[in-house]
């Protein structure tokens, strides 16, 4: 499901809406409460005149309460994210959303998991954009690796996954599965001249 953060009034400043991204899924907390999970992009990026601009919040908690929507429906409001990061060397690249009371959670995939799948370098994985719309890829790292994200001064632990096609950044937030197990959330893409794409996938059990 494609979503975006709506423009948000922050004091006297209007923060432009975010670009379109994928909704990762829903997570059931230990209390039984259900929250939605989206990529950190929806607070890091702004859509200015159709151009994606990296302009992350400078104060912790900015954009809390901002609405998230599809092109036709309200999804909910942002209730949490860790940016600027509490730990520069372990960025959590996700945003938590309180679902709107009228938003139907029935067909939203549950993404809560407590353990990493058994997967090895070279194993196949699948990117899921919608039911029946998938793209095959391959794990190229031996477990997770450390990479700069989203800036040179901070780092994330993520899997390296390659695909034999390029992507627009609106796929960020998509689910990646290994067999029947959830591997994680797609957080970064880097298209290559040979028509392939290098990506980073944040582990599902850390979301």
PDB file of C-alpha atoms in Angstrom:
ATOM      1  CA  UNK A   1       0.000   0.000   0.000  1.00  0.00           C
ATOM      2  CA  UNK A   2       1.395   3.360  -1.024  1.00  0.00           C
ATOM      3  CA  UNK A   3       1.295   6.102   1.596  1.00  0.00           C
ATOM      4  CA  UNK A   4       2.705   9.546   2.297  1.00  0.00           C
ATOM      5  CA  UNK A   5       2.953  11.941   5.222  1.00  0.00           C
ATOM      6  CA  UNK A   6       0.725  14.953   4.709  1.00  0.00           C
ATOM      7  CA  UNK A   7       2.086  18.477   5.094  1.00  0.00           C
ATOM      8  CA  UNK A   8       2.366  19.482   8.736  1.00  0.00           C
ATOM      9  CA  UNK A   9       2.213  22.774  10.570  1.00  0.00           C
ATOM     10  CA  UNK A  10       5.207  23.061  12.904  1.00  0.00           C
ATOM     11  CA  UNK A  11       4.845  26.358  14.723  1.00  0.00           C
ATOM     12  CA  UNK A  12       4.942  29.053  12.055  1.00  0.00           C
ATOM     13  CA  UNK A  13       6.530  26.695   9.534  1.00  0.00           C
ATOM     14  CA  UNK A  14       4.699  24.392   7.139  1.00  0.00           C
ATOM     15  CA  UNK A  15       6.613  21.173   6.524  1.00  0.00           C
ATOM     16  CA  UNK A  16       5.893  19.902   2.990  1.00  0.00           C
ATOM     17  CA  UNK A  17       4.397  16.458   2.501  1.00  0.00           C
ATOM     18  CA  UNK A  18       6.676  13.469   2.084  1.00  0.00           C
ATOM     19  CA  UNK A  19       7.133  11.531  -1.142  1.00  0.00           C
ATOM     20  CA  UNK A  20       5.172   8.315  -1.632  1.00  0.00           C
ATOM     21  CA  UNK A  21       6.461   5.211   0.113  1.00  0.00           C
ATOM     22  CA  UNK A  22       5.209   1.698   0.940  1.00  0.00           C
ATOM     23  CA  UNK A  23       3.430   0.830   4.187  1.00  0.00           C
ATOM     24  CA  UNK A  24       5.457  -1.994   5.747  1.00  0.00           C
ATOM     25  CA  UNK A  25       2.641  -3.525   7.798  1.00  0.00           C
ATOM     26  CA  UNK A  26       1.006  -3.655  11.207  1.00  0.00           C
ATOM     27  CA  UNK A  27       2.629  -4.684  14.470  1.00  0.00           C
ATOM     28  CA  UNK A  28       0.751  -6.043  17.459  1.00  0.00           C
ATOM     29  CA  UNK A  29       2.339  -4.800  20.680  1.00  0.00           C
ATOM     30  CA  UNK A  30       2.516  -6.838  23.886  1.00  0.00           C
ATOM     31  CA  UNK A  31      -0.450  -4.822  25.168  1.00  0.00           C
ATOM     32  CA  UNK A  32      -2.524  -5.996  22.203  1.00  0.00           C
ATOM     33  CA  UNK A  33      -2.486  -2.546  20.654  1.00  0.00           C
ATOM     34  CA  UNK A  34      -1.904  -2.482  16.902  1.00  0.00           C
ATOM     35  CA  UNK A  35       0.309   0.116  15.263  1.00  0.00           C
ATOM     36  CA  UNK A  36       1.343   0.586  11.653  1.00  0.00           C
ATOM     37  CA  UNK A  37       4.958   0.651  10.514  1.00  0.00           C
ATOM     38  CA  UNK A  38       6.385   2.793   7.713  1.00  0.00           C
ATOM     39  CA  UNK A  39       9.917   3.638   6.562  1.00  0.00           C
ATOM     40  CA  UNK A  40      11.754   6.552   8.177  1.00  0.00           C
ATOM     41  CA  UNK A  41      11.703   8.228   4.754  1.00  0.00           C
ATOM     42  CA  UNK A  42       8.308   9.736   5.493  1.00  0.00           C
ATOM     43  CA  UNK A  43       9.890  12.026   8.084  1.00  0.00           C
ATOM     44  CA  UNK A  44      13.330  12.384   6.463  1.00  0.00           C
ATOM     45  CA  UNK A  45      12.145  13.369   2.986  1.00  0.00           C
ATOM     46  CA  UNK A  46      10.018  16.207   1.680  1.00  0.00           C
ATOM     47  CA  UNK A  47       8.262  16.511  -1.662  1.00  0.00           C
ATOM     48  CA  UNK A  48       9.013  20.007  -2.932  1.00  0.00           C
ATOM     49  CA  UNK A  49       7.627  20.707  -6.382  1.00  0.00           C
ATOM     50  CA  UNK A  50       7.759  17.030  -7.266  1.00  0.00           C
ATOM     51  CA  UNK A  51      11.404  16.742  -6.186  1.00  0.00           C
ATOM     52  CA  UNK A  52      12.452  14.601  -3.209  1.00  0.00           C
ATOM     53  CA  UNK A  53      14.549  16.627  -0.767  1.00  0.00           C
ATOM     54  CA  UNK A  54      16.370  15.155   2.226  1.00  0.00           C
ATOM     55  CA  UNK A  55      15.458  17.443   5.101  1.00  0.00           C
ATOM     56  CA  UNK A  56      15.221  15.455   8.351  1.00  0.00           C
ATOM     57  CA  UNK A  57      13.771  16.861  11.578  1.00  0.00           C
ATOM     58  CA  UNK A  58      16.376  18.705  13.631  1.00  0.00           C
ATOM     59  CA  UNK A  59      14.532  18.349  16.930  1.00  0.00           C
ATOM     60  CA  UNK A  60      13.574  14.979  18.440  1.00  0.00           C
ATOM     61  CA  UNK A  61       9.811  14.512  18.263  1.00  0.00           C
ATOM     62  CA  UNK A  62       9.148  16.929  15.417  1.00  0.00           C
ATOM     63  CA  UNK A  63       6.385  15.604  13.129  1.00  0.00           C
ATOM     64  CA  UNK A  64       4.739  13.619  15.929  1.00  0.00           C
ATOM     65  CA  UNK A  65       1.033  13.913  15.179  1.00  0.00           C
ATOM     66  CA  UNK A  66       1.455  14.397  11.438  1.00  0.00           C
ATOM     67  CA  UNK A  67      -1.160  12.603   9.358  1.00  0.00           C
ATOM     68  CA  UNK A  68      -0.308   9.719   7.042  1.00  0.00           C
ATOM     69  CA  UNK A  69      -2.602   8.957   4.133  1.00  0.00           C
ATOM     70  CA  UNK A  70      -3.109   7.158   0.854  1.00  0.00           C
ATOM     71  CA  UNK A  71      -4.332   9.134  -2.143  1.00  0.00           C
ATOM     72  CA  UNK A  72      -7.907   8.519  -1.014  1.00  0.00           C
ATOM     73  CA  UNK A  73      -7.960   7.675   2.694  1.00  0.00           C
ATOM     74  CA  UNK A  74      -6.517   8.735   6.031  1.00  0.00           C
ATOM     75  CA  UNK A  75      -4.255   5.989   7.383  1.00  0.00           C
ATOM     76  CA  UNK A  76      -3.465   7.460  10.790  1.00  0.00           C
ATOM     77  CA  UNK A  77      -1.075   9.768  12.620  1.00  0.00           C
ATOM     78  CA  UNK A  78       2.607   9.455  13.505  1.00  0.00           C
ATOM     79  CA  UNK A  79       3.177   8.498  17.143  1.00  0.00           C
ATOM     80  CA  UNK A  80       6.863   7.650  17.214  1.00  0.00           C
ATOM     81  CA  UNK A  81      10.238   7.508  15.495  1.00  0.00           C
ATOM     82  CA  UNK A  82      13.845   7.766  16.626  1.00  0.00           C
ATOM     83  CA  UNK A  83      15.317  10.753  14.797  1.00  0.00           C
ATOM     84  CA  UNK A  84      17.649  12.468  15.352  1.00  0.00           C
ATOM     85  CA  UNK A  85      18.824   9.003  16.395  1.00  0.00           C
ATOM     86  CA  UNK A  86      19.332   8.163  20.058  1.00  0.00           C
ATOM     87  CA  UNK A  87      22.272   6.018  18.969  1.00  0.00           C
ATOM     88  CA  UNK A  88      24.151   7.299  15.909  1.00  0.00           C
ATOM     89  CA  UNK A  89      25.579   3.826  15.324  1.00  0.00           C
ATOM     90  CA  UNK A  90      22.278   1.937  15.477  1.00  0.00           C
ATOM     91  CA  UNK A  91      19.634   3.932  13.614  1.00  0.00           C
ATOM     92  CA  UNK A  92      16.090   2.562  13.763  1.00  0.00           C
ATOM     93  CA  UNK A  93      14.768   3.363  10.267  1.00  0.00           C
ATOM     94  CA  UNK A  94      11.040   3.077  10.958  1.00  0.00           C
ATOM     95  CA  UNK A  95       8.065   5.241  11.898  1.00  0.00           C
ATOM     96  CA  UNK A  96       5.137   4.079  14.025  1.00  0.00           C
ATOM     97  CA  UNK A  97       1.625   5.196  13.158  1.00  0.00           C
ATOM     98  CA  UNK A  98      -1.574   5.098  15.194  1.00  0.00           C
ATOM     99  CA  UNK A  99      -4.234   3.799  12.772  1.00  0.00           C
ATOM    100  CA  UNK A 100      -7.246   5.999  12.182  1.00  0.00           C
ATOM    101  CA  UNK A 101     -10.435   4.488  13.600  1.00  0.00           C
ATOM    102  CA  UNK A 102     -11.876   4.218  10.074  1.00  0.00           C
ATOM    103  CA  UNK A 103      -8.781   2.593   8.561  1.00  0.00           C
ATOM    104  CA  UNK A 104      -9.336  -1.091   7.763  1.00  0.00           C
ATOM    105  CA  UNK A 105      -6.490  -3.219   9.144  1.00  0.00           C
ATOM    106  CA  UNK A 106      -7.892  -6.502   7.840  1.00  0.00           C
ATOM    107  CA  UNK A 107      -5.636  -6.868   4.811  1.00  0.00           C
ATOM    108  CA  UNK A 108      -2.529  -5.275   6.332  1.00  0.00           C
ATOM    109  CA  UNK A 109       0.203  -7.854   6.936  1.00  0.00           C
ATOM    110  CA  UNK A 110       1.363  -8.531  10.492  1.00  0.00           C
ATOM    111  CA  UNK A 111       5.099  -7.820  10.734  1.00  0.00           C
ATOM    112  CA  UNK A 112       5.827  -8.700  14.346  1.00  0.00           C
ATOM    113  CA  UNK A 113       8.510 -11.389  14.605  1.00  0.00           C
ATOM    114  CA  UNK A 114      10.915 -12.340  17.372  1.00  0.00           C
ATOM    115  CA  UNK A 115      13.692 -14.080  15.470  1.00  0.00           C
ATOM    116  CA  UNK A 116      15.678 -13.789  12.258  1.00  0.00           C
ATOM    117  CA  UNK A 117      15.047 -16.335   9.497  1.00  0.00           C
ATOM    118  CA  UNK A 118      17.675 -18.930   8.693  1.00  0.00           C
ATOM    119  CA  UNK A 119      19.244 -17.408   5.589  1.00  0.00           C
ATOM    120  CA  UNK A 120      22.681 -17.448   4.036  1.00  0.00           C
ATOM    121  CA  UNK A 121      24.658 -15.424   1.529  1.00  0.00           C
ATOM    122  CA  UNK A 122      23.387 -16.183  -1.974  1.00  0.00           C
ATOM    123  CA  UNK A 123      19.915 -17.307  -0.862  1.00  0.00           C
ATOM    124  CA  UNK A 124      16.903 -16.020  -2.828  1.00  0.00           C
ATOM    125  CA  UNK A 125      14.569 -13.416  -1.347  1.00  0.00           C
ATOM    126  CA  UNK A 126      11.394 -11.756  -2.592  1.00  0.00           C
ATOM    127  CA  UNK A 127      10.233  -8.144  -2.513  1.00  0.00           C
ATOM    128  CA  UNK A 128       6.470  -7.884  -2.029  1.00  0.00           C
ATOM    129  CA  UNK A 129       4.716  -4.776  -3.310  1.00  0.00           C
ATOM    130  CA  UNK A 130       1.158  -6.123  -3.463  1.00  0.00           C
ATOM    131  CA  UNK A 131      -0.591  -9.502  -3.657  1.00  0.00           C
ATOM    132  CA  UNK A 132       0.710 -11.068  -6.855  1.00  0.00           C
ATOM    133  CA  UNK A 133       3.248  -8.286  -7.452  1.00  0.00           C
ATOM    134  CA  UNK A 134       6.675  -9.516  -6.395  1.00  0.00           C
ATOM    135  CA  UNK A 135      10.309  -9.181  -7.463  1.00  0.00           C
ATOM    136  CA  UNK A 136      12.988 -11.831  -6.933  1.00  0.00           C
ATOM    137  CA  UNK A 137      16.318 -10.857  -5.392  1.00  0.00           C
ATOM    138  CA  UNK A 138      19.347 -12.365  -3.664  1.00  0.00           C
ATOM    139  CA  UNK A 139      21.012 -11.889  -0.286  1.00  0.00           C
ATOM    140  CA  UNK A 140      24.594 -10.778  -0.944  1.00  0.00           C
ATOM    141  CA  UNK A 141      25.795 -10.188   2.627  1.00  0.00           C
ATOM    142  CA  UNK A 142      26.731 -12.812   5.186  1.00  0.00           C
ATOM    143  CA  UNK A 143      24.209 -11.721   7.793  1.00  0.00           C
ATOM    144  CA  UNK A 144      23.759  -8.018   8.500  1.00  0.00           C
ATOM    145  CA  UNK A 145      26.354  -5.379   7.670  1.00  0.00           C
ATOM    146  CA  UNK A 146      27.009  -1.861   8.943  1.00  0.00           C
ATOM    147  CA  UNK A 147      26.298   0.947   6.497  1.00  0.00           C
ATOM    148  CA  UNK A 148      25.990   4.724   6.734  1.00  0.00           C
ATOM    149  CA  UNK A 149      22.310   5.675   6.958  1.00  0.00           C
ATOM    150  CA  UNK A 150      20.670   8.050   6.394  1.00  0.00           C
ATOM    151  CA  UNK A 151      23.679  10.376   6.657  1.00  0.00           C
ATOM    152  CA  UNK A 152      27.449   9.856   6.705  1.00  0.00           C
ATOM    153  CA  UNK A 153      27.488  10.535  10.460  1.00  0.00           C
ATOM    154  CA  UNK A 154      25.131   7.674  11.388  1.00  0.00           C
ATOM    155  CA  UNK A 155      24.920   3.936  10.798  1.00  0.00           C
ATOM    156  CA  UNK A 156      22.367   1.166  10.442  1.00  0.00           C
ATOM    157  CA  UNK A 157      22.646  -2.610  10.696  1.00  0.00           C
ATOM    158  CA  UNK A 158      21.000  -4.150   7.638  1.00  0.00           C
ATOM    159  CA  UNK A 159      21.056  -6.975   5.128  1.00  0.00           C
ATOM    160  CA  UNK A 160      22.484  -6.318   1.663  1.00  0.00           C
ATOM    161  CA  UNK A 161      20.126  -7.545  -1.045  1.00  0.00           C
ATOM    162  CA  UNK A 162      20.541  -7.200  -4.817  1.00  0.00           C
ATOM    163  CA  UNK A 163      17.891  -7.203  -7.533  1.00  0.00           C
ATOM    164  CA  UNK A 164      18.286  -7.577 -11.299  1.00  0.00           C
ATOM    165  CA  UNK A 165      16.218  -4.465 -11.999  1.00  0.00           C
ATOM    166  CA  UNK A 166      16.137  -0.840 -10.937  1.00  0.00           C
ATOM    167  CA  UNK A 167      13.569   0.758  -8.636  1.00  0.00           C
ATOM    168  CA  UNK A 168      12.121   4.140  -7.853  1.00  0.00           C
ATOM    169  CA  UNK A 169      12.428   5.111  -4.213  1.00  0.00           C
ATOM    170  CA  UNK A 170       8.694   4.730  -3.704  1.00  0.00           C
ATOM    171  CA  UNK A 171       9.363   1.029  -2.989  1.00  0.00           C
ATOM    172  CA  UNK A 172      11.067   1.958   0.298  1.00  0.00           C
ATOM    173  CA  UNK A 173       9.020   0.371   3.067  1.00  0.00           C
ATOM    174  CA  UNK A 174       8.208  -2.794   1.128  1.00  0.00           C
ATOM    175  CA  UNK A 175       8.425  -6.183   2.817  1.00  0.00           C
ATOM    176  CA  UNK A 176      11.230  -8.591   1.920  1.00  0.00           C
ATOM    177  CA  UNK A 177      10.676 -12.280   2.597  1.00  0.00           C
ATOM    178  CA  UNK A 178      12.969 -15.299   2.553  1.00  0.00           C
ATOM    179  CA  UNK A 179      10.840 -18.325   1.733  1.00  0.00           C
ATOM    180  CA  UNK A 180       7.879 -18.058   4.097  1.00  0.00           C
ATOM    181  CA  UNK A 181       9.758 -15.961   6.661  1.00  0.00           C
ATOM    182  CA  UNK A 182       9.830 -12.184   6.911  1.00  0.00           C
ATOM    183  CA  UNK A 183      13.365 -10.845   6.391  1.00  0.00           C
ATOM    184  CA  UNK A 184      12.692  -7.139   6.911  1.00  0.00           C
ATOM    185  CA  UNK A 185      11.802  -3.712   5.562  1.00  0.00           C
ATOM    186  CA  UNK A 186      13.431  -2.219   2.470  1.00  0.00           C
ATOM    187  CA  UNK A 187      15.033   1.065   3.582  1.00  0.00           C
ATOM    188  CA  UNK A 188      17.461   2.102   0.835  1.00  0.00           C
ATOM    189  CA  UNK A 189      18.018   1.541  -2.889  1.00  0.00           C
ATOM    190  CA  UNK A 190      20.944   2.320  -5.157  1.00  0.00           C
ATOM    191  CA  UNK A 191      20.392   1.734  -8.870  1.00  0.00           C
ATOM    192  CA  UNK A 192      23.413   0.573 -10.873  1.00  0.00           C
ATOM    193  CA  UNK A 193      24.451   1.301 -14.454  1.00  0.00           C
ATOM    194  CA  UNK A 194      24.062  -2.357 -15.394  1.00  0.00           C
ATOM    195  CA  UNK A 195      20.327  -2.231 -14.606  1.00  0.00           C
ATOM    196  CA  UNK A 196      20.542  -3.875 -11.192  1.00  0.00           C
ATOM    197  CA  UNK A 197      19.825  -2.391  -7.769  1.00  0.00           C
ATOM    198  CA  UNK A 198      21.719  -2.648  -4.477  1.00  0.00           C
ATOM    199  CA  UNK A 199      19.444  -2.363  -1.454  1.00  0.00           C
ATOM    200  CA  UNK A 200      19.474  -2.347   2.339  1.00  0.00           C
ATOM    201  CA  UNK A 201      16.908  -4.324   4.323  1.00  0.00           C
ATOM    202  CA  UNK A 202      16.432  -3.635   8.041  1.00  0.00           C
ATOM    203  CA  UNK A 203      15.855  -6.881   9.990  1.00  0.00           C
ATOM    204  CA  UNK A 204      12.230  -7.647  10.810  1.00  0.00           C
ATOM    205  CA  UNK A 205      12.981  -8.740  14.381  1.00  0.00           C
ATOM    206  CA  UNK A 206      14.467  -5.297  15.155  1.00  0.00           C
ATOM    207  CA  UNK A 207      11.426  -3.324  13.997  1.00  0.00           C
TER     208      UNK A 207
END
